[in-house]
Short mmCIF file of C-alpha atoms in Angstrom, two decimals:
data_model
loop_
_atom_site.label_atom_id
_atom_site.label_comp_id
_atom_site.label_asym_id
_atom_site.label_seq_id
_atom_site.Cartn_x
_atom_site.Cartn_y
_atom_site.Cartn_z
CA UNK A 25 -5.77 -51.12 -61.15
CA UNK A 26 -8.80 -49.40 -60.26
CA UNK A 27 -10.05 -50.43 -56.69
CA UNK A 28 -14.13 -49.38 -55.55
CA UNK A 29 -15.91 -50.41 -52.73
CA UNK A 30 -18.63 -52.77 -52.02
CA UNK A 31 -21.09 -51.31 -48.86
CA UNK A 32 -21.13 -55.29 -47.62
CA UNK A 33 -17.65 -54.78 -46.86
CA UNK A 34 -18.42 -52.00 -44.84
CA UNK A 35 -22.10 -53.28 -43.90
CA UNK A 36 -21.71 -51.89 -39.93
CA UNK A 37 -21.27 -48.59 -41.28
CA UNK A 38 -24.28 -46.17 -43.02
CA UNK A 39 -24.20 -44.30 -46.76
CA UNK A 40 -22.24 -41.87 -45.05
CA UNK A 41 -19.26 -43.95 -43.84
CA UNK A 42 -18.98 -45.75 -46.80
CA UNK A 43 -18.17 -42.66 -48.82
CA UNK A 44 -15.23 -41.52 -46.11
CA UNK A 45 -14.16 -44.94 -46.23
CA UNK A 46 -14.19 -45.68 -50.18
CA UNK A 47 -12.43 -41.86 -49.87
CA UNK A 48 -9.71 -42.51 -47.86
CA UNK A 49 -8.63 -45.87 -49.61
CA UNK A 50 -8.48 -43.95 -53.07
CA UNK A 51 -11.62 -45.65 -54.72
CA UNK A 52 -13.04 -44.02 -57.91
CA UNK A 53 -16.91 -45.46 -56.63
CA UNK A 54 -19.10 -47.24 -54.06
CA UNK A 55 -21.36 -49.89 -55.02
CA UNK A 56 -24.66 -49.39 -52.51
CA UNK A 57 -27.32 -52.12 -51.27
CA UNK A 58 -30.55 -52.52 -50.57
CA UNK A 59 -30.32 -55.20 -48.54
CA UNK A 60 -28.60 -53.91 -45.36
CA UNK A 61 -29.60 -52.92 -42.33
CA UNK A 62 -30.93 -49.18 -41.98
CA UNK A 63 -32.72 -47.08 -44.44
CA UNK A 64 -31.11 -46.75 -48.06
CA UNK A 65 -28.74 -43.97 -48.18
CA UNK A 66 -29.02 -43.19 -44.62
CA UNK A 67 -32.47 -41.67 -44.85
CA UNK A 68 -31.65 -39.50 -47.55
CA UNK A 69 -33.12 -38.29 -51.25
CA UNK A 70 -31.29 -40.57 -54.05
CA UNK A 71 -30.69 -37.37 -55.23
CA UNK A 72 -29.27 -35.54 -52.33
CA UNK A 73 -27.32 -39.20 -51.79
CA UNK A 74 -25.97 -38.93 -55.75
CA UNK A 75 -24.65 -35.24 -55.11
CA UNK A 76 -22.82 -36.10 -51.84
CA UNK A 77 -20.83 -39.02 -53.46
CA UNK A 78 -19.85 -36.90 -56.48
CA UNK A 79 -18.64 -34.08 -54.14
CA UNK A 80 -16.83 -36.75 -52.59
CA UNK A 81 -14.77 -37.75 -55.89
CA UNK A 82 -16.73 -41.06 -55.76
CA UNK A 83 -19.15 -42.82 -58.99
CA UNK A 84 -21.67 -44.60 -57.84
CA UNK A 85 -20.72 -47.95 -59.95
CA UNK A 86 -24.47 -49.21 -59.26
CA UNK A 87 -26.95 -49.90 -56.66
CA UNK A 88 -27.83 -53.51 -56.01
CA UNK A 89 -29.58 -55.59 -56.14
CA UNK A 90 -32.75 -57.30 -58.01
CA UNK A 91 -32.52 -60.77 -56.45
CA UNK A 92 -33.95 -63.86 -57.99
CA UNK A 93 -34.72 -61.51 -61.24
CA UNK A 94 -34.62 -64.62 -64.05
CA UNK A 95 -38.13 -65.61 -61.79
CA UNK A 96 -39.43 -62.86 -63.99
CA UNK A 97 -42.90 -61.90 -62.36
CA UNK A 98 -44.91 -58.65 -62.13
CA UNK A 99 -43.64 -58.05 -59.00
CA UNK A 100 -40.06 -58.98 -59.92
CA UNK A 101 -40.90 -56.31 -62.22
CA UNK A 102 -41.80 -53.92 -60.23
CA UNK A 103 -39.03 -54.23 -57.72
CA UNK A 104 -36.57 -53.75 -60.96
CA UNK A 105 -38.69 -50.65 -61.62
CA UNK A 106 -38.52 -48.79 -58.35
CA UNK A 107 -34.89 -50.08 -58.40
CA UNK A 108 -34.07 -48.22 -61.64
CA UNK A 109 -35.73 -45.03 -60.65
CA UNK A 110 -33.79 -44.96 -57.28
CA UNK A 111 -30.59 -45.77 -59.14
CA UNK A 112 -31.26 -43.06 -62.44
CA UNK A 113 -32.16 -40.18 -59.79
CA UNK A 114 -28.88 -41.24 -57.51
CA UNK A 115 -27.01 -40.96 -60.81
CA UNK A 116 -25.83 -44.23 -60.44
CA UNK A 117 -24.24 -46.45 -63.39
CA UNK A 118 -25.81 -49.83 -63.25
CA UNK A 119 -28.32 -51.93 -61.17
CA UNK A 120 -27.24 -56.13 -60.06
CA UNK A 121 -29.17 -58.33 -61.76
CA UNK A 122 -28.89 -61.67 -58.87
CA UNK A 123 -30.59 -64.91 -60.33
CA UNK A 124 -32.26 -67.38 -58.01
CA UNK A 125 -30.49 -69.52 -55.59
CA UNK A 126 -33.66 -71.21 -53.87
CA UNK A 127 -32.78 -74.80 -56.54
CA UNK A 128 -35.43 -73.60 -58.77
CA UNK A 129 -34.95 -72.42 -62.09
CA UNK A 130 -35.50 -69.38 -64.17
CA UNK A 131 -35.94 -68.14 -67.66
CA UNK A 132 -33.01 -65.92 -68.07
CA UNK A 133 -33.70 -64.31 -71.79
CA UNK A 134 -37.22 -63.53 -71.45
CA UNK A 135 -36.47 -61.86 -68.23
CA UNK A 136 -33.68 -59.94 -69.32
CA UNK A 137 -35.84 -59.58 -72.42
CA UNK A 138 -38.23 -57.20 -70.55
CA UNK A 139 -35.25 -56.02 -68.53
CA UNK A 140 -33.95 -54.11 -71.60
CA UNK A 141 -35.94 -51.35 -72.52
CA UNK A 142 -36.38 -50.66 -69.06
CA UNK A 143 -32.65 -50.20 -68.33
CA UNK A 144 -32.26 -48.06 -71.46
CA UNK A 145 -35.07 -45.80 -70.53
CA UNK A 146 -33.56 -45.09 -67.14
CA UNK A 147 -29.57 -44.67 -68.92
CA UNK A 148 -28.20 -47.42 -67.32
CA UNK A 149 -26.58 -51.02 -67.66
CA UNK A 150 -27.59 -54.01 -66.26
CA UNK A 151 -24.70 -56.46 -64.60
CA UNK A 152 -25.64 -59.79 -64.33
CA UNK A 153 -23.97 -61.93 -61.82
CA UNK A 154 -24.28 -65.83 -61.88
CA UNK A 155 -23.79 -67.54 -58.85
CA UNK A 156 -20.96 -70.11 -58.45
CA UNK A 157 -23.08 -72.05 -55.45
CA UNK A 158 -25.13 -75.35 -56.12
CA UNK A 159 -28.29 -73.70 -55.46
CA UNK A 160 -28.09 -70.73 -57.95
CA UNK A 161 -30.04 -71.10 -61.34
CA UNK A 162 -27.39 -69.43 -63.31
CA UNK A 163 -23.91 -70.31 -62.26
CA UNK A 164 -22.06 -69.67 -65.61
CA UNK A 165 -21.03 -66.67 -67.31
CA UNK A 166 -21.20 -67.73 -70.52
CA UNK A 167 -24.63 -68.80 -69.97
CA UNK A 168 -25.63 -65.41 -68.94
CA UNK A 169 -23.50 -64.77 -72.03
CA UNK A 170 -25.13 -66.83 -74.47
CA UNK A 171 -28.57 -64.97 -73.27
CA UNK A 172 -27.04 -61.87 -73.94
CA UNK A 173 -25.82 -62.61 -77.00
CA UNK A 174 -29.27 -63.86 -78.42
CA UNK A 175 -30.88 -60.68 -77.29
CA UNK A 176 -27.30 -58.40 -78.99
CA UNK A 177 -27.73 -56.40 -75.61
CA UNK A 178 -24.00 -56.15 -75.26
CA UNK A 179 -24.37 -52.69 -75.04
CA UNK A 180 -26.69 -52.73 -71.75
CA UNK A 181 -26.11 -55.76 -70.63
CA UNK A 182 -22.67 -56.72 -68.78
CA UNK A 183 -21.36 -59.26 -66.82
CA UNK A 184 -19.62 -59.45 -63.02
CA UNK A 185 -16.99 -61.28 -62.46
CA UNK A 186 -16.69 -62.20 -58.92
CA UNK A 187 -13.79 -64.41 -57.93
CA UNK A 188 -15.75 -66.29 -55.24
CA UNK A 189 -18.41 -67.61 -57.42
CA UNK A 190 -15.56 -67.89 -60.59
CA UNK A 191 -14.01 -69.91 -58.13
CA UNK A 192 -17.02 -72.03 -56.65
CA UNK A 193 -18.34 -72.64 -60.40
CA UNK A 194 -15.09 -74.16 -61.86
CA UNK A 195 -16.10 -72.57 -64.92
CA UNK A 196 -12.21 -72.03 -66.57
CA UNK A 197 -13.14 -69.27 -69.18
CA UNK A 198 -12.49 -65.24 -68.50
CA UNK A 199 -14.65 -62.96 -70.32
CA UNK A 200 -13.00 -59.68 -70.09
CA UNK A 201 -14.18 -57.92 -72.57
CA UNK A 202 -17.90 -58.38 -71.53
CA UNK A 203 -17.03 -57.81 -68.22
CA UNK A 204 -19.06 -54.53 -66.50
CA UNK A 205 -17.25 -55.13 -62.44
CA UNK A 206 -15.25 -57.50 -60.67
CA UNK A 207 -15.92 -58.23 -57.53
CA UNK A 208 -12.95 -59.34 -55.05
CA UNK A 209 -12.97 -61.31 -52.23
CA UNK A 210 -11.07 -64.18 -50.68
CA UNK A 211 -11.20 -67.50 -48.54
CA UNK A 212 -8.60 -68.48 -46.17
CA UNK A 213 -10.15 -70.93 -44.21
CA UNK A 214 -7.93 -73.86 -44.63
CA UNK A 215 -10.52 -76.44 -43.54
CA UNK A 216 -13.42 -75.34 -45.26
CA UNK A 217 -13.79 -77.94 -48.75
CA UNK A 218 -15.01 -75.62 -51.57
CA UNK A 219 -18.27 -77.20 -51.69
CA UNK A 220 -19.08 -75.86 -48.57
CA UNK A 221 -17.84 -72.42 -49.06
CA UNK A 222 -20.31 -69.64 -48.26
CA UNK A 223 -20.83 -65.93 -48.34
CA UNK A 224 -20.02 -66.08 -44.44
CA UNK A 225 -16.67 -67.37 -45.49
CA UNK A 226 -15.49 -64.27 -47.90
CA UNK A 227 -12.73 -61.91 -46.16
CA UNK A 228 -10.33 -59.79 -48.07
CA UNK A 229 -7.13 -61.30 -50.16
CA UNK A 230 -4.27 -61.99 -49.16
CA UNK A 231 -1.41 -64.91 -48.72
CA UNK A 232 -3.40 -67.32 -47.45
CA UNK A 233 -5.90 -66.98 -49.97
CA UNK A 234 -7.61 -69.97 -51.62
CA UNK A 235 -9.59 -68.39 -54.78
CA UNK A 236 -6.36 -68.02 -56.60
CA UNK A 237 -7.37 -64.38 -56.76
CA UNK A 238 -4.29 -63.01 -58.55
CA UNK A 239 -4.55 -65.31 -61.24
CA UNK A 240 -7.82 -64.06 -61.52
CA UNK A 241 -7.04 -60.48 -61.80
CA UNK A 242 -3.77 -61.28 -63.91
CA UNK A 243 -5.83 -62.73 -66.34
CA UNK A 244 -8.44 -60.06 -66.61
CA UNK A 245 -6.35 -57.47 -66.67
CA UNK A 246 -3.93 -59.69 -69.45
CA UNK A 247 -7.25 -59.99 -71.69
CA UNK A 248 -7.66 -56.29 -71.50
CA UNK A 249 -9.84 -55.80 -68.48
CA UNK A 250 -9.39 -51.85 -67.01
CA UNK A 251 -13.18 -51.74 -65.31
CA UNK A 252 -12.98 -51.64 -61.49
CA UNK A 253 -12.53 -53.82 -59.00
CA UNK A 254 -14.90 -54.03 -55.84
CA UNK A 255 -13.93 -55.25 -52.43
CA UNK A 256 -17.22 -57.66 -51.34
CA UNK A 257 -16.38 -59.37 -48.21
CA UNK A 258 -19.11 -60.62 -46.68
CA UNK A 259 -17.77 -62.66 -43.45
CA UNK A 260 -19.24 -61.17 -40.35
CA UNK A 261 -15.61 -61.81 -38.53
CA UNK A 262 -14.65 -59.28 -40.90
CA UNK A 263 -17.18 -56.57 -40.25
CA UNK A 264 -16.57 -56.89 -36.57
CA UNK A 265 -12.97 -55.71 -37.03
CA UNK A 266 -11.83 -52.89 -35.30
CA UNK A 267 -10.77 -51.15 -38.26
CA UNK A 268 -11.85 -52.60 -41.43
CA UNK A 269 -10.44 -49.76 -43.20
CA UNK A 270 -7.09 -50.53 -42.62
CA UNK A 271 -7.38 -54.11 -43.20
CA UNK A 272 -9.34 -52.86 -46.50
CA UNK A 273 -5.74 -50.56 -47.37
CA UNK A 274 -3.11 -53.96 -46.60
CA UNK A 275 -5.46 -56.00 -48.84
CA UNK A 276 -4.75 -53.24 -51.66
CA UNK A 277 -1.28 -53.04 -51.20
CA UNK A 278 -1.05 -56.80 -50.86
CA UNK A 279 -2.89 -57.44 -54.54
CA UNK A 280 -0.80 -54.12 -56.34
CA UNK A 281 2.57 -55.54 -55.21
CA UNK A 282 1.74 -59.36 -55.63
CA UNK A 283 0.13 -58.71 -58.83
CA UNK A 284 3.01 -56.85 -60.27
CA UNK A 285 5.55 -58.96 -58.93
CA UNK A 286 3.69 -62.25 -60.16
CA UNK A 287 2.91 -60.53 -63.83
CA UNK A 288 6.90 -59.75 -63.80
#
């Protein structure tokens, strides 16, 4: 398994900290965000920001995020453009693709429609992520599939796979093979009903986890699956830890040993 790193798991620390941390746990990439506190790439040149996480051994997987992007506007569109440029100059791989989540709904192909050219004129791949909760206006992968599909944009298109939302949705199926990133996290709140599951809720995996996160993972990786997979917690009890970077390494070992024990 290949393991990368999510800044949201490491929200309390800048561009810079991410990269030591990703580092030290043996990630091949970060995955950066727009929507944290403090400038993008800590005040730095996309450019400068691209260099400094290749010298560090790291890809930058993609930059994230266009949010509520199947509400295709001209100013949706412009936020993917200035998104793309940032990402093509960082030498980034991909931009997130977030549908709504407001209860409204969207028009998925004619938005990622306009989204294609776009992408392939800046070299890079769009990951769509639907959205297990209530709320979201594409919760289903094959959904964002189907789209796909009717626009044969397999090639720059790709789907995430995040185990909180494959959870949340109850969708059963695993695409793996049109799968661009899974993103890991896990729930061990024993109280909390799935229904009422939130982003605030998502800490790393391990025992006590609820997501059935293994089975996840065995069954991506069964189906032929060898992308990476990106720590995303988002729980703020998490980010307040003392050293998240440990806690980061135990949830590693914890999934490599459980994993192989539970495929043997």
């Amino acid at each position: 398994m290949e393991f990368a790193l999510n800044h949201m798991s490491v929200a309390r620390m800048g561009f810079a900290g991410l990269l030591r941390a990703a580092s030290e746990l043996g990630c091949i990439g970060v995955e950066v965000r727009t929507d944290l506190p403090g400038p993008l790439f800590d005040g730095m040149s996309a450019g400068d920001a691209g260099a400094l996480a290749r010298d560090a051994g790291l890809r930058l997987l993609a930059l994230a995020e266009v949010s509520a992007f199947d509400d295709w506007t001209s100013d949706r569109r412009a936020q993917a453009q200035i998104l793309m440029q940032t990402a093509a100059e960082a030498g980034a791989e991909a931009i997130a693709l977030i549908p709504r989540c407001d209860g409204g709904t969207g028009d998925l192909v004619m938005a990622l429609r306009d989204l294609m050219p776009m992408l392939a004129d800046h070299g890079l791949t769009g990951l769509v992520e639907p959205l297990g909760f209530t709320a979201s206006s594409l919760r289903l992968k094959r959904a964002a599939l189907d789209a796909i599909d009717t626009l044969d944009a397999s090639v720059t298109l790709r789907l995430v796979h995040d185990t909180f939302h494959h959870h949340l949705s109850g969708e059963p199926d695993i695409f793996a093979a049109q799968t661009g990133i899974v993103h890991i996290s896990g729930v061990t709140d024993p109280d909390v009903q799935t229904s009422e599951m939130t982003d605030a809720h998502r800490v790393l995996v391990d025992g006590a986890d609820r997501l059935c996160n293994l089975d996840q993972i065995e069954r991506l990786l069964t189906a032929g699956y060898t992308g990476p997979f990106s720590f995303e917690a988002f729980s703020p009890d998490f980010h307040a830890l003392p050293d998240p970077v440990g806690a980061l390494r135990q949830s590693m070992e914890f999934i490599r040993t459980r994993g192989s024990a539970q495929a043997a």
